[in-house]
Amino acid sequence: MSPNLIDPAANLRAINEELNSALIEAGRKGDAVTITAVTKKQSPEQILPALAAGQRVFGENRVQEAQEKWSALREQFPGIELRLIGPLQSNKAGDAVRLFDVIETVDRPKIARVLAQEMEKQARRVRLLVQVNIGEEDQKAGVAPRDTDAFLSLCREQYGLTIDGLMCIPPADDDPAPYFALLAKIAARNNLADLSMGMSADYAIAAQLGATSVRIGTGIFGPRP
Ligand SMILES: *Cc1c(COP(=O)(O)O)cnc(C)c1O
C-alpha cells in the first residue's frame, strides 16, 4: 500500500473501538488501555495526521532517531509523551532521561544504575518499566521471568528506583495469550500497575489479559519504510 492511502486517524479510531469492545467484554473499563503509537522509521509527515487527530503518546526504539524527529514536533504540539521501547545502551542513558517520559526497557543492573544516576543528576524523574524476556528467547532483550522478582528488588533496594510496571514482546510465532498472562501474574505479585504488552497483531488479546498500554506501529501508520 502506498503511504498516502494510509489514514492514521481512521486507523486510530478503529483500534480504539476494538480496544473498547475487548475491554468491556473482559469486564474492564473501556478506557483502561493507552495506545502508544510506535513511530520508529516513520517520518514527521507520516506522524502529523496522528498528532492532528489528538494522539499524544508515542513510542520510539532508538534514542538518536527520537531526538532528531521529536524536538520539532514537540514544539508544535504540546503534551506529547515519549516512550522508549527499544534497547538502551548505557552511554545513551543521559540523553534518554532528557528526552523520554517513560523508559520501558530497563533490563539489567548496569542500566538501572546509570538511569538512577542520570535522574539524580538531571533532577528529572522518568517512569520506568522492566522489560521481561517472556519467551526466554536468546535474541530478545529482557530479564528472564524467573529472575524478575529479584531484579525488581535490586532496582528498588540497591538503586532506589521506582519501577512502575513491566513490558514484554512475546515470541513471534506463538499464541501470545499465555505470555501475556504470565507477565500479568509477575506484575501482580510485585504490585506493579503498568503492563505494556500487545502490538498490531494482538492488542485486543493483550487488553483482555490486563494490558494498560499497547504499542501499535503498522496498525496505525502502515508498513515501515
Ligand atoms: C516496532 C515495535 C512495536 C510495534 O510493532 P507493530 O507490529 O508495528 O505494531 C511494538 N513494540 C516494540 C518494542 C517495537 O519495537
XYZ file of C-alpha atoms and ligand atoms in Angstrom:
240
model
C 0.000 0.000 0.000
C 1.347 3.450 -0.811
C 1.773 5.692 2.253
C -0.694 8.294 1.013
C -3.531 5.758 1.165
C -2.892 5.224 4.856
C -5.128 7.160 7.210
C -3.610 7.112 10.721
C -6.576 8.984 12.209
C -9.080 6.432 10.870
C -6.842 3.568 11.984
C -6.628 5.033 15.489
C -10.414 5.349 15.670
C -10.890 1.729 14.602
C -8.264 0.471 17.063
C -9.817 2.492 19.878
C -13.206 0.955 19.136
C -11.819 -2.555 19.056
C -9.929 -1.979 22.301
C -13.028 -0.582 23.903
C -15.094 -3.673 22.995
C -12.348 -6.061 24.112
C -12.074 -4.263 27.448
C -15.816 -4.197 28.099
C -16.041 -7.887 27.190
C -13.273 -8.620 29.709
C -15.077 -6.655 32.416
C -12.526 -3.839 32.407
C -13.141 -0.124 31.995
C -13.453 0.891 28.340
C -10.597 3.381 28.620
C -8.236 1.217 30.680
C -5.636 0.965 27.901
C -3.409 3.716 26.496
C -2.336 3.435 22.875
C 1.367 4.054 22.351
C 1.696 4.938 18.656
C 5.003 3.445 17.535
C 6.687 5.819 15.088
C 10.094 4.192 14.571
C 11.254 4.698 10.954
C 8.202 6.881 10.211
C 8.758 10.441 9.000
C 7.227 13.542 10.610
C 4.885 13.793 7.588
C 3.501 10.354 8.390
C 3.200 11.175 12.103
C 1.420 14.527 11.693
C -2.062 13.104 10.948
C -1.951 11.148 14.215
C -0.965 14.291 16.122
C -3.706 16.241 14.384
C -6.183 13.556 15.476
C -5.172 14.116 19.098
C -2.801 11.178 19.638
C -0.179 12.231 22.206
C 1.599 9.057 23.383
C 4.353 7.820 21.067
C 6.978 5.096 21.145
C 10.421 5.080 19.545
C 13.069 2.399 19.763
C 16.237 4.448 19.187
C 17.399 7.411 21.229
C 19.074 9.279 18.390
C 16.247 8.816 15.893
C 13.787 10.043 18.517
C 15.868 13.141 19.289
C 16.078 14.085 15.632
C 12.380 13.624 14.974
C 10.649 14.770 18.113
C 12.357 18.047 19.102
C 10.494 19.972 16.406
C 7.210 18.064 16.752
C 7.206 18.713 20.490
C 7.417 22.457 19.926
C 4.425 22.290 17.597
C 2.233 20.005 19.708
C 2.047 20.404 23.483
C 1.514 17.468 25.811
C 3.441 14.801 23.914
C 4.549 11.776 25.958
C 7.501 9.877 24.504
C 8.276 6.288 25.443
C 11.491 4.417 24.759
C 10.576 0.871 23.741
C 13.924 -0.300 22.313
C 17.152 -1.408 23.979
C 19.128 1.270 25.814
C 22.937 1.493 25.805
C 24.384 2.928 28.999
C 26.239 5.694 27.119
C 22.837 6.950 25.860
C 21.164 6.912 29.278
C 21.679 10.643 29.847
C 20.082 11.522 26.522
C 17.270 9.061 27.176
C 16.453 10.611 30.561
C 16.412 14.092 28.984
C 14.153 13.071 26.096
C 11.771 10.351 27.228
C 8.924 10.426 29.725
C 8.843 6.651 30.049
C 11.629 4.091 29.537
C 10.106 0.631 29.070
C 13.316 -1.315 28.576
C 15.143 -1.449 31.903
C 16.705 -4.898 31.619
C 19.995 -5.146 33.515
C 21.696 -3.856 36.666
C 24.075 -1.541 34.821
C 21.200 0.280 33.088
C 19.305 0.551 36.375
C 22.397 2.081 37.980
C 23.119 4.650 35.249
C 19.433 5.624 34.993
C 19.351 6.250 38.753
C 22.497 8.396 38.470
C 21.190 10.376 35.490
C 17.784 11.043 37.047
C 19.504 12.339 40.158
C 21.948 14.480 38.155
C 19.192 15.952 35.954
C 16.685 16.195 38.820
C 14.200 14.564 36.497
C 12.048 11.525 37.130
C 11.233 9.282 34.206
C 8.688 6.481 34.603
C 10.385 3.105 34.310
C 9.230 -0.323 33.191
C 11.288 -3.506 33.324
C 11.406 -5.498 30.104
C 10.827 -9.207 30.660
C 12.075 -11.717 28.086
C 8.815 -13.526 28.499
C 9.519 -16.340 25.997
C 13.154 -16.690 27.146
C 14.406 -16.167 23.592
C 18.159 -15.791 23.015
C 17.727 -12.982 20.507
C 15.484 -10.855 22.723
C 16.413 -8.415 25.466
C 14.827 -8.523 28.892
C 15.080 -10.153 32.280
C 14.138 -13.841 32.428
C 10.742 -14.416 34.086
C 12.305 -16.370 36.972
C 14.807 -13.535 37.630
C 12.291 -10.693 37.514
C 11.318 -10.568 41.199
C 14.979 -10.397 42.236
C 15.779 -7.762 39.608
C 12.866 -5.612 40.799
C 14.150 -5.828 44.387
C 17.628 -4.865 43.210
C 16.235 -1.806 41.370
C 14.374 -0.684 44.492
C 16.862 -1.527 47.197
C 20.222 -1.042 45.519
C 19.434 1.882 43.213
C 16.424 3.484 44.888
C 14.396 3.268 41.676
C 10.627 3.205 41.478
C 9.568 0.724 38.828
C 6.027 1.305 37.571
C 5.477 -1.825 35.538
C 6.574 -4.480 33.091
C 6.890 -4.716 29.317
C 7.222 -7.747 27.047
C 7.378 -8.866 23.423
C 6.157 -12.479 23.139
C 7.725 -14.935 20.657
C 6.620 -14.040 17.128
C 5.069 -17.327 16.071
C 3.341 -18.497 19.252
C -0.085 -17.821 20.706
C 0.677 -14.669 22.755
C -2.043 -15.231 25.394
C -0.051 -17.444 27.814
C 2.857 -14.975 27.687
C 0.597 -12.000 28.389
C -0.991 -13.907 31.272
C 2.434 -14.730 32.711
C 3.533 -11.082 32.532
C 0.319 -10.034 34.292
C 0.964 -12.597 37.017
C 4.538 -11.414 37.629
C 3.317 -7.799 37.771
C 0.508 -8.642 40.205
C 2.746 -10.416 42.693
C 5.127 -7.438 42.630
C 2.343 -4.830 42.979
C 3.132 -3.232 39.639
C 0.298 -1.330 37.955
C 1.589 -0.815 34.402
C 1.618 -3.559 31.798
C 2.945 -2.665 28.341
C 2.011 -5.598 26.126
C 0.315 -6.125 22.786
C 1.264 -4.856 19.317
C -0.576 -4.513 15.978
C -1.377 -8.217 15.688
C -2.508 -8.929 19.239
C -3.504 -5.764 21.107
C -7.088 -6.900 21.725
C -5.897 -10.110 23.396
C -3.407 -8.130 25.479
C -6.184 -5.748 26.553
C -8.293 -8.668 27.727
C -5.369 -10.036 29.721
C -4.609 -6.850 31.635
C -2.522 -4.552 29.413
C -2.538 -0.897 30.464
C -0.739 0.173 27.294
C -0.414 -1.368 23.845
C 2.354 -0.469 21.392
C 0.990 -0.159 17.856
C 3.028 0.779 14.784
C 1.970 -0.752 11.476
C -1.687 -0.913 12.552
C -1.706 2.897 12.655
C 0.909 4.023 10.150
C 1.089 1.088 7.734
C 4.237 -0.860 6.882
C 7.512 0.732 7.948
C 9.630 2.096 5.058
C 8.137 -1.922 16.444
C 7.667 -2.238 17.800
C 6.300 -2.300 18.099
C 5.200 -2.067 17.070
O 5.083 -3.171 16.253
P 3.876 -3.259 15.181
O 3.798 -4.707 14.869
O 4.301 -2.416 14.032
O 2.671 -2.753 15.836
C 5.930 -2.570 19.396
N 6.848 -2.792 20.354
C 8.175 -2.749 20.115
C 9.126 -2.989 21.225
C 8.626 -2.475 18.833
O 9.949 -2.428 18.596
